[in-house]
JSON list of C-alpha atoms in Angstrom, two decimals:
[
{"chain": "A", "resi": 1, "resn": "THR", "atom": "CA", "xyz": [9.05, -7.13, -9.47]},
{"chain": "A", "resi": 2, "resn": "GLU", "atom": "CA", "xyz": [6.68, -9.97, -8.69]},
{"chain": "A", "resi": 3, "resn": "GLU", "atom": "CA", "xyz": [5.11, -11.75, -11.49]},
{"chain": "A", "resi": 4, "resn": "VAL", "atom": "CA", "xyz": [0.98, -11.83, -11.12]},
{"chain": "A", "resi": 5, "resn": "ASN", "atom": "CA", "xyz": [-0.73, -15.11, -9.68]},
{"chain": "A", "resi": 6, "resn": "PRO", "atom": "CA", "xyz": [-2.73, -16.74, -12.06]},
{"chain": "A", "resi": 7, "resn": "LYS", "atom": "CA", "xyz": [-5.49, -17.26, -9.88]},
{"chain": "A", "resi": 8, "resn": "ALA", "atom": "CA", "xyz": [-5.91, -13.38, -9.61]},
{"chain": "A", "resi": 9, "resn": "PHE", "atom": "CA", "xyz": [-8.94, -13.38, -11.59]},
{"chain": "A", "resi": 10, "resn": "PRO", "atom": "CA", "xyz": [-10.45, -10.79, -12.89]},
{"chain": "A", "resi": 11, "resn": "LEU", "atom": "CA", "xyz": [-7.48, -9.04, -13.61]},
{"chain": "A", "resi": 12, "resn": "ALA", "atom": "CA", "xyz": [-7.74, -5.25, -14.82]},
{"chain": "A", "resi": 13, "resn": "ASP", "atom": "CA", "xyz": [-5.88, -4.59, -18.19]},
{"chain": "A", "resi": 14, "resn": "ALA", "atom": "CA", "xyz": [-4.06, -1.19, -18.12]},
{"chain": "A", "resi": 15, "resn": "GLN", "atom": "CA", "xyz": [-6.65, 1.47, -19.19]},
{"chain": "A", "resi": 16, "resn": "LEU", "atom": "CA", "xyz": [-8.79, -0.33, -16.21]},
{"chain": "A", "resi": 17, "resn": "THR", "atom": "CA", "xyz": [-6.16, -0.13, -13.88]},
{"chain": "A", "resi": 18, "resn": "ALA", "atom": "CA", "xyz": [-5.33, 3.71, -14.39]},
{"chain": "A", "resi": 19, "resn": "LYS", "atom": "CA", "xyz": [-9.33, 4.41, -13.53]},
{"chain": "A", "resi": 20, "resn": "ILE", "atom": "CA", "xyz": [-8.80, 2.15, -10.36]},
{"chain": "A", "resi": 21, "resn": "MET", "atom": "CA", "xyz": [-5.91, 4.05, -9.01]},
{"chain": "A", "resi": 22, "resn": "ASN", "atom": "CA", "xyz": [-7.35, 7.56, -10.14]},
{"chain": "A", "resi": 23, "resn": "LEU", "atom": "CA", "xyz": [-10.24, 6.28, -8.31]},
{"chain": "A", "resi": 24, "resn": "LEU", "atom": "CA", "xyz": [-8.13, 5.17, -5.27]},
{"chain": "A", "resi": 25, "resn": "GLN", "atom": "CA", "xyz": [-7.07, 8.18, -5.31]},
{"chain": "A", "resi": 26, "resn": "GLN", "atom": "CA", "xyz": [-9.71, 10.62, -4.77]},
{"chain": "A", "resi": 27, "resn": "ALA", "atom": "CA", "xyz": [-11.63, 8.20, -2.60]},
{"chain": "A", "resi": 28, "resn": "LEU", "atom": "CA", "xyz": [-8.52, 8.86, -0.10]},
{"chain": "A", "resi": 29, "resn": "ASN", "atom": "CA", "xyz": [-8.95, 12.48, -0.23]},
{"chain": "A", "resi": 30, "resn": "TYR", "atom": "CA", "xyz": [-12.97, 11.37, 0.53]},
{"chain": "A", "resi": 31, "resn": "ASN", "atom": "CA", "xyz": [-12.18, 9.40, 3.53]},
{"chain": "A", "resi": 32, "resn": "GLN", "atom": "CA", "xyz": [-13.75, 6.54, 1.41]},
{"chain": "A", "resi": 33, "resn": "LEU", "atom": "CA", "xyz": [-10.78, 4.32, 1.18]},
{"chain": "A", "resi": 34, "resn": "ARG", "atom": "CA", "xyz": [-9.54, 1.31, 3.58]},
{"chain": "A", "resi": 35, "resn": "LYS", "atom": "CA", "xyz": [-6.15, -0.32, 3.56]},
{"chain": "A", "resi": 36, "resn": "GLY", "atom": "CA", "xyz": [-4.78, -3.44, 3.61]},
{"chain": "A", "resi": 37, "resn": "ALA", "atom": "CA", "xyz": [-6.49, -7.04, 4.13]},
{"chain": "A", "resi": 38, "resn": "ASN", "atom": "CA", "xyz": [-7.35, -7.10, 7.44]},
{"chain": "A", "resi": 39, "resn": "GLU", "atom": "CA", "xyz": [-9.20, -3.46, 6.97]},
{"chain": "A", "resi": 40, "resn": "ALA", "atom": "CA", "xyz": [-10.92, -4.74, 3.56]},
{"chain": "A", "resi": 41, "resn": "THR", "atom": "CA", "xyz": [-11.95, -7.45, 5.08]},
{"chain": "A", "resi": 42, "resn": "LYS", "atom": "CA", "xyz": [-13.92, -5.63, 8.12]},
{"chain": "A", "resi": 43, "resn": "THR", "atom": "CA", "xyz": [-15.59, -3.60, 5.51]},
{"chain": "A", "resi": 44, "resn": "LEU", "atom": "CA", "xyz": [-17.00, -5.42, 3.40]},
{"chain": "A", "resi": 45, "resn": "ASN", "atom": "CA", "xyz": [-18.37, -7.70, 7.23]},
{"chain": "A", "resi": 46, "resn": "ARG", "atom": "CA", "xyz": [-19.99, -4.40, 7.97]},
{"chain": "A", "resi": 47, "resn": "GLY", "atom": "CA", "xyz": [-21.18, -3.64, 4.74]},
{"chain": "A", "resi": 48, "resn": "LEU", "atom": "CA", "xyz": [-19.41, -0.80, 4.09]},
{"chain": "A", "resi": 49, "resn": "ALA", "atom": "CA", "xyz": [-17.52, -1.62, 0.46]},
{"chain": "A", "resi": 50, "resn": "ASP", "atom": "CA", "xyz": [-18.46, -0.60, -3.23]},
{"chain": "A", "resi": 51, "resn": "ILE", "atom": "CA", "xyz": [-15.70, -2.01, -4.58]},
{"chain": "A", "resi": 52, "resn": "VAL", "atom": "CA", "xyz": [-12.55, -4.14, -3.55]},
{"chain": "A", "resi": 53, "resn": "VAL", "atom": "CA", "xyz": [-9.12, -4.06, -4.88]},
{"chain": "A", "resi": 54, "resn": "LEU", "atom": "CA", "xyz": [-6.52, -6.92, -4.61]},
{"chain": "A", "resi": 55, "resn": "ALA", "atom": "CA", "xyz": [-2.79, -7.12, -5.85]},
{"chain": "A", "resi": 56, "resn": "GLY", "atom": "CA", "xyz": [-2.25, -9.96, -7.90]},
{"chain": "A", "resi": 57, "resn": "ASP", "atom": "CA", "xyz": [1.56, -9.96, -7.39]},
{"chain": "A", "resi": 58, "resn": "THR", "atom": "CA", "xyz": [1.21, -10.92, -3.71]},
{"chain": "A", "resi": 59, "resn": "GLU", "atom": "CA", "xyz": [3.15, -13.45, -2.38]},
{"chain": "A", "resi": 60, "resn": "PRO", "atom": "CA", "xyz": [2.08, -15.40, -1.25]},
{"chain": "A", "resi": 61, "resn": "ILE", "atom": "CA", "xyz": [-1.39, -14.79, -2.83]},
{"chain": "A", "resi": 62, "resn": "GLU", "atom": "CA", "xyz": [-3.51, -17.15, -0.48]},
{"chain": "A", "resi": 63, "resn": "ILE", "atom": "CA", "xyz": [-3.36, -14.39, 1.65]},
{"chain": "A", "resi": 64, "resn": "LEU", "atom": "CA", "xyz": [-6.18, -12.54, 0.15]},
{"chain": "A", "resi": 65, "resn": "LEU", "atom": "CA", "xyz": [-7.87, -15.24, -1.64]},
{"chain": "A", "resi": 66, "resn": "HIS", "atom": "CA", "xyz": [-10.38, -15.04, 1.18]},
{"chain": "A", "resi": 67, "resn": "LEU", "atom": "CA", "xyz": [-11.53, -11.60, -0.12]},
{"chain": "A", "resi": 68, "resn": "PRO", "atom": "CA", "xyz": [-12.99, -12.78, -3.40]},
{"chain": "A", "resi": 69, "resn": "LEU", "atom": "CA", "xyz": [-15.15, -15.26, -1.77]},
{"chain": "A", "resi": 70, "resn": "LEU", "atom": "CA", "xyz": [-16.22, -12.66, 0.65]},
{"chain": "A", "resi": 71, "resn": "CYS", "atom": "CA", "xyz": [-17.05, -10.20, -2.07]},
{"chain": "A", "resi": 72, "resn": "GLU", "atom": "CA", "xyz": [-19.06, -12.89, -3.77]},
{"chain": "A", "resi": 73, "resn": "ASP", "atom": "CA", "xyz": [-20.93, -13.44, -0.54]},
{"chain": "A", "resi": 74, "resn": "LYS", "atom": "CA", "xyz": [-21.55, -9.91, -0.25]},
{"chain": "A", "resi": 75, "resn": "ASN", "atom": "CA", "xyz": [-22.24, -9.28, -4.00]},
{"chain": "A", "resi": 76, "resn": "VAL", "atom": "CA", "xyz": [-19.42, -7.14, -3.87]},
{"chain": "A", "resi": 77, "resn": "PRO", "atom": "CA", "xyz": [-17.45, -6.44, -7.32]},
{"chain": "A", "resi": 78, "resn": "TYR", "atom": "CA", "xyz": [-14.00, -7.07, -6.93]},
{"chain": "A", "resi": 79, "resn": "VAL", "atom": "CA", "xyz": [-10.57, -7.01, -9.61]},
{"chain": "A", "resi": 80, "resn": "PHE", "atom": "CA", "xyz": [-6.92, -7.76, -9.32]},
{"chain": "A", "resi": 81, "resn": "VAL", "atom": "CA", "xyz": [-4.57, -5.07, -10.48]},
{"chain": "A", "resi": 82, "resn": "ARG", "atom": "CA", "xyz": [-0.51, -6.07, -11.14]},
{"chain": "A", "resi": 83, "resn": "SER", "atom": "CA", "xyz": [1.38, -4.33, -8.74]},
{"chain": "A", "resi": 84, "resn": "LYS", "atom": "CA", "xyz": [1.18, -4.15, -4.96]},
{"chain": "A", "resi": 85, "resn": "GLN", "atom": "CA", "xyz": [3.65, -1.70, -5.16]},
{"chain": "A", "resi": 86, "resn": "ALA", "atom": "CA", "xyz": [1.28, 0.97, -7.57]},
{"chain": "A", "resi": 87, "resn": "LEU", "atom": "CA", "xyz": [-1.73, 0.12, -5.45]},
{"chain": "A", "resi": 88, "resn": "GLY", "atom": "CA", "xyz": [0.46, 1.16, -2.71]},
{"chain": "A", "resi": 89, "resn": "ARG", "atom": "CA", "xyz": [1.24, 4.73, -4.74]},
{"chain": "A", "resi": 90, "resn": "ALA", "atom": "CA", "xyz": [-2.47, 4.94, -5.21]},
{"chain": "A", "resi": 91, "resn": "CYS", "atom": "CA", "xyz": [-3.17, 4.63, -1.91]},
{"chain": "A", "resi": 92, "resn": "GLY", "atom": "CA", "xyz": [-1.02, 7.36, -0.42]},
{"chain": "A", "resi": 93, "resn": "VAL", "atom": "CA", "xyz": [1.45, 5.15, 1.04]},
{"chain": "A", "resi": 94, "resn": "SER", "atom": "CA", "xyz": [5.13, 4.63, 0.25]},
{"chain": "A", "resi": 95, "resn": "ARG", "atom": "CA", "xyz": [4.96, 0.89, 0.93]},
{"chain": "A", "resi": 96, "resn": "PRO", "atom": "CA", "xyz": [3.22, -1.86, -0.74]},
{"chain": "A", "resi": 97, "resn": "ILE", "atom": "CA", "xyz": [-0.78, -2.67, -0.24]},
{"chain": "A", "resi": 98, "resn": "VAL", "atom": "CA", "xyz": [-1.90, -6.24, -0.72]},
{"chain": "A", "resi": 99, "resn": "ALA", "atom": "CA", "xyz": [-5.98, -5.12, -0.58]},
{"chain": "A", "resi": 100, "resn": "CYS", "atom": "CA", "xyz": [-8.34, -2.27, 0.12]},
{"chain": "A", "resi": 101, "resn": "SER", "atom": "CA", "xyz": [-11.56, -1.26, -0.08]},
{"chain": "A", "resi": 102, "resn": "VAL", "atom": "CA", "xyz": [-13.39, 2.02, -1.50]},
{"chain": "A", "resi": 103, "resn": "THR", "atom": "CA", "xyz": [-16.28, 2.48, 1.10]},
{"chain": "A", "resi": 104, "resn": "THR", "atom": "CA", "xyz": [-19.65, 3.01, 0.87]},
{"chain": "A", "resi": 105, "resn": "ASN", "atom": "CA", "xyz": [-20.74, 7.11, 1.48]},
{"chain": "A", "resi": 106, "resn": "GLU", "atom": "CA", "xyz": [-24.11, 7.79, -0.37]},
{"chain": "A", "resi": 107, "resn": "GLY", "atom": "CA", "xyz": [-23.86, 11.61, -0.80]},
{"chain": "A", "resi": 108, "resn": "SER", "atom": "CA", "xyz": [-20.33, 11.02, -2.32]},
{"chain": "A", "resi": 109, "resn": "GLN", "atom": "CA", "xyz": [-18.97, 13.26, -5.25]},
{"chain": "A", "resi": 110, "resn": "LEU", "atom": "CA", "xyz": [-17.38, 9.44, -6.61]},
{"chain": "A", "resi": 111, "resn": "LYS", "atom": "CA", "xyz": [-20.66, 7.94, -6.73]},
{"chain": "A", "resi": 112, "resn": "SER", "atom": "CA", "xyz": [-20.69, 7.64, -10.39]},
{"chain": "A", "resi": 113, "resn": "GLN", "atom": "CA", "xyz": [-16.92, 6.90, -10.78]},
{"chain": "A", "resi": 114, "resn": "ILE", "atom": "CA", "xyz": [-17.88, 4.00, -8.30]},
{"chain": "A", "resi": 115, "resn": "THR", "atom": "CA", "xyz": [-20.73, 2.70, -10.38]},
{"chain": "A", "resi": 116, "resn": "SER", "atom": "CA", "xyz": [-19.15, 3.00, -13.81]},
{"chain": "A", "resi": 117, "resn": "ILE", "atom": "CA", "xyz": [-15.49, 0.99, -12.52]},
{"chain": "A", "resi": 118, "resn": "GLN", "atom": "CA", "xyz": [-18.09, -1.85, -10.52]},
{"chain": "A", "resi": 119, "resn": "GLN", "atom": "CA", "xyz": [-20.02, -2.22, -14.68]},
{"chain": "A", "resi": 120, "resn": "GLU", "atom": "CA", "xyz": [-16.38, -2.56, -16.05]},
{"chain": "A", "resi": 121, "resn": "ILE", "atom": "CA", "xyz": [-15.44, -4.86, -13.31]},
{"chain": "A", "resi": 122, "resn": "GLU", "atom": "CA", "xyz": [-19.03, -6.79, -14.26]},
{"chain": "A", "resi": 123, "resn": "ARG", "atom": "CA", "xyz": [-17.56, -6.73, -17.88]},
{"chain": "A", "resi": 124, "resn": "LEU", "atom": "CA", "xyz": [-14.50, -8.83, -16.96]},
{"chain": "A", "resi": 125, "resn": "LEU", "atom": "CA", "xyz": [-16.35, -11.48, -15.84]},
{"chain": "A", "resi": 126, "resn": "VAL", "atom": "CA", "xyz": [-18.64, -12.51, -18.68]}
]
């Protein structure tokens, strides 16, 4: 397995990672998940992203370092998880995924879960 890049900050711990993966699986079912760095970039530019999740073992990590900047610009919480393989699995595909975004949906049943994870991500930045 690839090592997690030191530039991967903030990095979710095991407990938060489990919550994030769970949220991604549900977001997939509710059609609130966009997979891949390009799709994540699009949701940010269109103001549709609620959370962006990035893989810390992406090689080279530079291919997604524009995303944290864009997230900060758009005020969207972002977080790294350790493994692109695990990220892919949570997104319902067998291939590794380096980035994904959970999209906004006002009437969504995931709202409280999304808010709670957003708050946990904020805490990592303190």
